[in-house]
CSV table of C-alpha atoms and ligand atoms in Angstrom, one decimal:
chain,number,residue,atom,x,y,z
A,352,MET,CA,40.9,10.9,121.9
A,353,HIS,CA,38.7,14.1,121.0
A,354,ASN,CA,35.0,13.2,118.9
A,355,LEU,CA,36.6,14.8,115.9
A,356,HIS,CA,38.6,11.6,114.9
A,357,ILE,CA,35.9,9.8,115.3
A,358,LYS,CA,33.8,9.6,112.2
A,359,GLU,CA,31.2,6.7,111.9
A,360,ASN,CA,30.9,7.2,108.2
A,361,LYS,CA,27.0,6.8,108.7
A,362,PRO,CA,24.5,8.4,106.4
A,363,VAL,CA,23.6,11.4,107.8
A,364,VAL,CA,19.9,12.9,105.9
A,365,PHE,CA,18.3,15.8,106.7
A,366,GLN,CA,14.9,16.0,106.6
A,367,GLU,CA,14.0,18.0,103.6
A,368,LEU,CA,11.8,20.7,105.6
A,369,THR,CA,15.3,20.8,107.3
A,370,LEU,CA,17.4,21.0,103.6
A,371,GLU,CA,14.4,23.5,103.1
A,372,LYS,CA,15.3,25.7,105.9
A,373,PHE,CA,19.5,25.3,105.0
A,374,ARG,CA,18.5,26.5,101.0
A,375,ASP,CA,16.7,29.3,102.4
A,376,LEU,CA,19.6,30.5,105.4
A,377,MET,CA,22.5,30.0,102.4
A,378,LYS,CA,19.9,32.4,100.2
A,379,ARG,CA,20.0,34.8,102.5
A,380,TYR,CA,23.8,35.9,101.0
A,381,PRO,CA,25.7,36.7,97.9
A,382,GLU,CA,26.7,34.0,95.2
A,383,GLY,CA,29.6,32.2,96.4
A,384,ARG,CA,29.5,33.3,100.4
A,385,GLN,CA,27.5,30.3,101.2
A,386,LYS,CA,29.2,29.7,104.2
A,387,SER,CA,27.5,33.0,105.6
A,388,ALA,CA,24.6,30.6,106.6
A,389,LEU,CA,27.1,28.4,108.4
A,390,VAL,CA,26.0,29.0,112.2
A,391,PRO,CA,22.4,28.8,111.7
A,392,ILE,CA,22.9,25.8,110.2
A,393,LEU,CA,25.0,24.2,112.4
A,394,LEU,CA,22.4,25.0,115.0
A,395,ILE,CA,19.4,23.9,113.4
A,396,ALA,CA,21.5,20.7,112.9
A,397,GLN,CA,23.2,20.4,116.1
A,398,GLU,CA,19.4,20.3,117.3
A,399,GLN,CA,17.9,17.8,115.3
A,400,THR,CA,20.8,15.1,114.9
A,401,GLY,CA,20.8,14.7,118.9
A,402,GLY,CA,21.8,17.6,120.5
A,403,PHE,CA,25.7,17.4,119.7
A,404,LEU,CA,27.5,17.2,116.0
A,405,THR,CA,29.2,14.3,114.4
A,406,VAL,CA,32.5,14.7,112.7
A,407,ASP,CA,29.7,12.5,109.6
A,408,VAL,CA,27.2,15.9,110.3
A,409,LEU,CA,29.2,18.0,109.9
A,410,ASP,CA,30.9,16.8,106.8
A,411,GLU,CA,27.3,16.3,105.4
A,412,ILE,CA,27.5,20.5,106.2
A,413,ALA,CA,30.5,21.0,104.2
A,414,SER,CA,29.0,19.1,101.1
A,415,ILE,CA,25.8,21.1,101.7
A,416,LEU,CA,27.5,24.7,102.0
A,417,GLN,CA,30.4,23.6,99.3
A,418,ILE,CA,33.0,24.2,101.7
A,419,LYS,CA,36.0,22.4,102.8
A,420,PRO,CA,34.7,20.4,106.1
A,421,ILE,CA,37.8,22.2,107.8
A,422,GLU,CA,36.4,25.3,108.1
A,423,VAL,CA,32.9,23.5,109.5
A,424,TYR,CA,35.2,22.0,112.1
A,425,GLU,CA,36.8,25.4,112.8
A,426,VAL,CA,33.5,27.2,113.6
A,427,ALA,CA,32.1,23.8,115.6
A,428,THR,CA,35.3,24.0,117.7
A,429,PHE,CA,35.2,27.4,118.0
A,430,TYR,CA,32.1,28.9,119.8
A,431,SER,CA,31.2,27.5,122.8
A,432,MET,CA,27.3,26.3,121.6
A,433,PHE,CA,28.2,23.6,119.8
A,434,SER,CA,29.0,19.8,121.5
A,435,LEU,CA,30.2,17.5,120.0
A,436,GLY,CA,30.0,15.2,122.3
A,437,ARG,CA,26.3,13.7,124.1
A,438,VAL,CA,24.8,16.4,126.7
A,439,GLY,CA,21.5,16.8,128.0
A,440,LYS,CA,18.3,17.8,126.7
A,441,TYR,CA,18.1,21.0,128.6
A,442,VAL,CA,22.0,22.7,128.1
A,443,ILE,CA,21.8,25.1,130.9
A,444,GLU,CA,25.0,28.2,129.9
A,445,LEU,CA,25.7,30.3,133.0
A,446,CYS,CA,26.9,33.7,131.9
A,447,ARG,CA,30.5,33.8,134.4
A,448,THR,CA,32.0,37.1,133.1
A,449,GLY,CA,32.3,40.4,135.4
A,450,PRO,CA,28.4,42.2,135.5
A,451,CYS,CA,27.1,38.5,135.9
A,452,ALA,CA,29.8,37.3,138.3
A,453,MET,CA,29.4,40.5,139.9
A,454,CYS,CA,25.3,40.5,140.8
A,455,GLY,CA,25.4,36.9,141.9
A,456,GLY,CA,26.2,34.5,139.1
A,457,GLU,CA,29.1,33.1,141.3
A,458,GLU,CA,26.4,32.8,144.0
A,459,ILE,CA,23.9,30.9,141.0
A,460,LEU,CA,26.7,28.8,140.3
A,461,GLY,CA,26.9,27.4,143.2
A,462,TYR,CA,23.2,26.8,143.3
A,463,LEU,CA,22.9,25.4,140.2
A,464,ARG,CA,25.9,23.2,141.2
A,465,ASN,CA,23.9,21.6,144.1
A,466,LYS,CA,20.8,21.2,143.3
A,467,LEU,CA,21.3,19.2,140.0
A,468,ARG,CA,24.6,17.8,141.6
A,469,ILE,CA,26.6,17.7,138.8
A,470,ASP,CA,30.2,20.2,137.6
A,471,VAL,CA,30.5,22.3,134.9
A,472,GLY,CA,30.6,20.6,132.0
A,473,GLU,CA,28.4,17.0,133.0
A,474,THR,CA,25.8,16.2,132.5
A,475,THR,CA,22.7,14.4,134.8
A,476,ALA,CA,22.3,10.9,135.3
A,477,ASP,CA,18.8,11.2,134.3
A,478,GLY,CA,20.1,13.3,130.7
A,479,LEU,CA,18.6,16.1,131.4
A,480,PHE,CA,20.1,18.7,131.9
A,481,THR,CA,24.3,19.5,130.9
A,482,LEU,CA,25.5,22.7,132.9
A,483,ARG,CA,28.1,24.9,131.2
A,484,THR,CA,29.2,28.6,131.8
A,485,VAL,CA,30.3,30.6,129.1
A,486,GLU,CA,31.1,34.7,128.1
A,487,CYS,CA,28.6,37.5,127.8
A,488,LEU,CA,25.6,35.9,126.7
A,489,ALA,CA,25.1,39.7,125.8
A,490,ALA,CA,22.4,40.6,128.5
A,491,CYS,CA,24.5,42.5,130.9
A,492,GLY,CA,22.4,44.7,132.3
A,493,ASN,CA,19.6,41.6,133.6
A,494,ALA,CA,22.8,39.6,135.1
A,495,PRO,CA,22.8,37.3,135.9
A,496,VAL,CA,22.2,35.9,133.2
A,497,LEU,CA,21.7,32.3,131.8
A,498,GLN,CA,20.6,30.4,128.7
A,499,VAL,CA,18.6,27.1,128.3
A,500,ASN,CA,18.6,25.9,124.6
A,501,THR,CA,17.4,29.0,122.9
A,502,GLU,CA,16.1,30.9,126.0
A,503,PHE,CA,16.8,33.0,128.4
A,504,TYR,CA,16.8,33.5,131.8
A,505,GLU,CA,17.4,36.9,133.4
A,506,LYS,CA,18.2,38.1,136.8
A,507,LEU,CA,18.5,35.0,138.4
A,508,THR,CA,18.3,34.1,142.3
A,509,PRO,CA,17.6,30.8,143.8
A,510,GLU,CA,13.9,31.0,143.9
A,511,LYS,CA,14.1,31.3,140.0
A,512,ILE,CA,16.3,28.5,139.3
A,513,ASP,CA,14.0,26.3,141.1
A,514,ARG,CA,10.9,27.0,139.3
A,515,LEU,CA,13.3,27.0,135.9
A,516,ILE,CA,14.1,23.4,137.4
A,517,ASP,CA,10.7,22.0,138.1
A,518,GLU,CA,9.4,23.3,135.1
A,519,LEU,CA,12.0,21.9,132.7
A,520,LYS,CA,11.7,18.6,134.9
A,521,SER,CA,7.5,18.7,134.0
A,522,LYS,CA,8.1,19.3,130.3
A,523,ALA,CA,10.7,16.3,130.5
A,524,GLY,CA,8.9,14.0,127.9
A,525,LYS,CA,7.4,16.3,125.6
A,526,PRO,CA,9.2,17.6,122.7
A,527,ILE,CA,10.2,21.2,121.9
A,528,PRO,CA,8.4,23.6,120.8
A,529,PHE,CA,8.8,23.8,118.0
A,530,GLU,CA,9.3,28.0,118.5
A,531,GLU,CA,11.8,27.0,121.2
A,532,THR,CA,13.9,25.6,118.8
A,533,TRP,CA,16.9,27.0,116.8
A,534,ALA,CA,14.7,26.0,113.5
A,535,GLY,CA,12.2,28.0,114.8
A,536,LYS,CA,14.0,30.8,115.4
A,537,PHE,CA,15.4,30.8,111.9
A,538,CYS,CA,12.2,31.4,110.2
B,234,LIG,S1,28.1,40.1,131.4
B,234,LIG,FE1,27.0,38.0,131.7
B,234,LIG,S2,25.2,38.7,130.1
B,234,LIG,FE2,26.8,40.3,130.3
């Protein structure tokens, strides 16, 4: 069953600061065009509700934006940065488009799979890392490239991957700094 069929009817309550951020984002667009704020609002909602979007959260966003739930479902299911199921604290998205592939991206993918002992689409048993492949991250000049949550890592080598994974593991028990969250990015 697709996760979009699972509605738990759990109340979704965003903190007042988060709602304020949503209102700020909506104000950036003309009256009646508040749907234009949907992507940043979904990104913030996702990180504030455990890293993935439930139907209840999507419905609450629809209600906040005063649009139909289907309009939110369409966006949440189209873009690769939205998760409709549980993911790790760190979502690693490796670019697999041509320029990155030609600059060693495939080797980096193999290295990551071996290092994390998971395949694409899986999450490590400790709940820390989810591995995904995505299309061009728009940083082709510094290929190969990956994104972890909001942060980019470029000109990847196995040594850089080792350092990155070690660094993320060392921060595993701490909250992600505000400036590295979507809420922080959309200030
Ligand atoms: S091809 Fe990888 S960032 Fe563009």
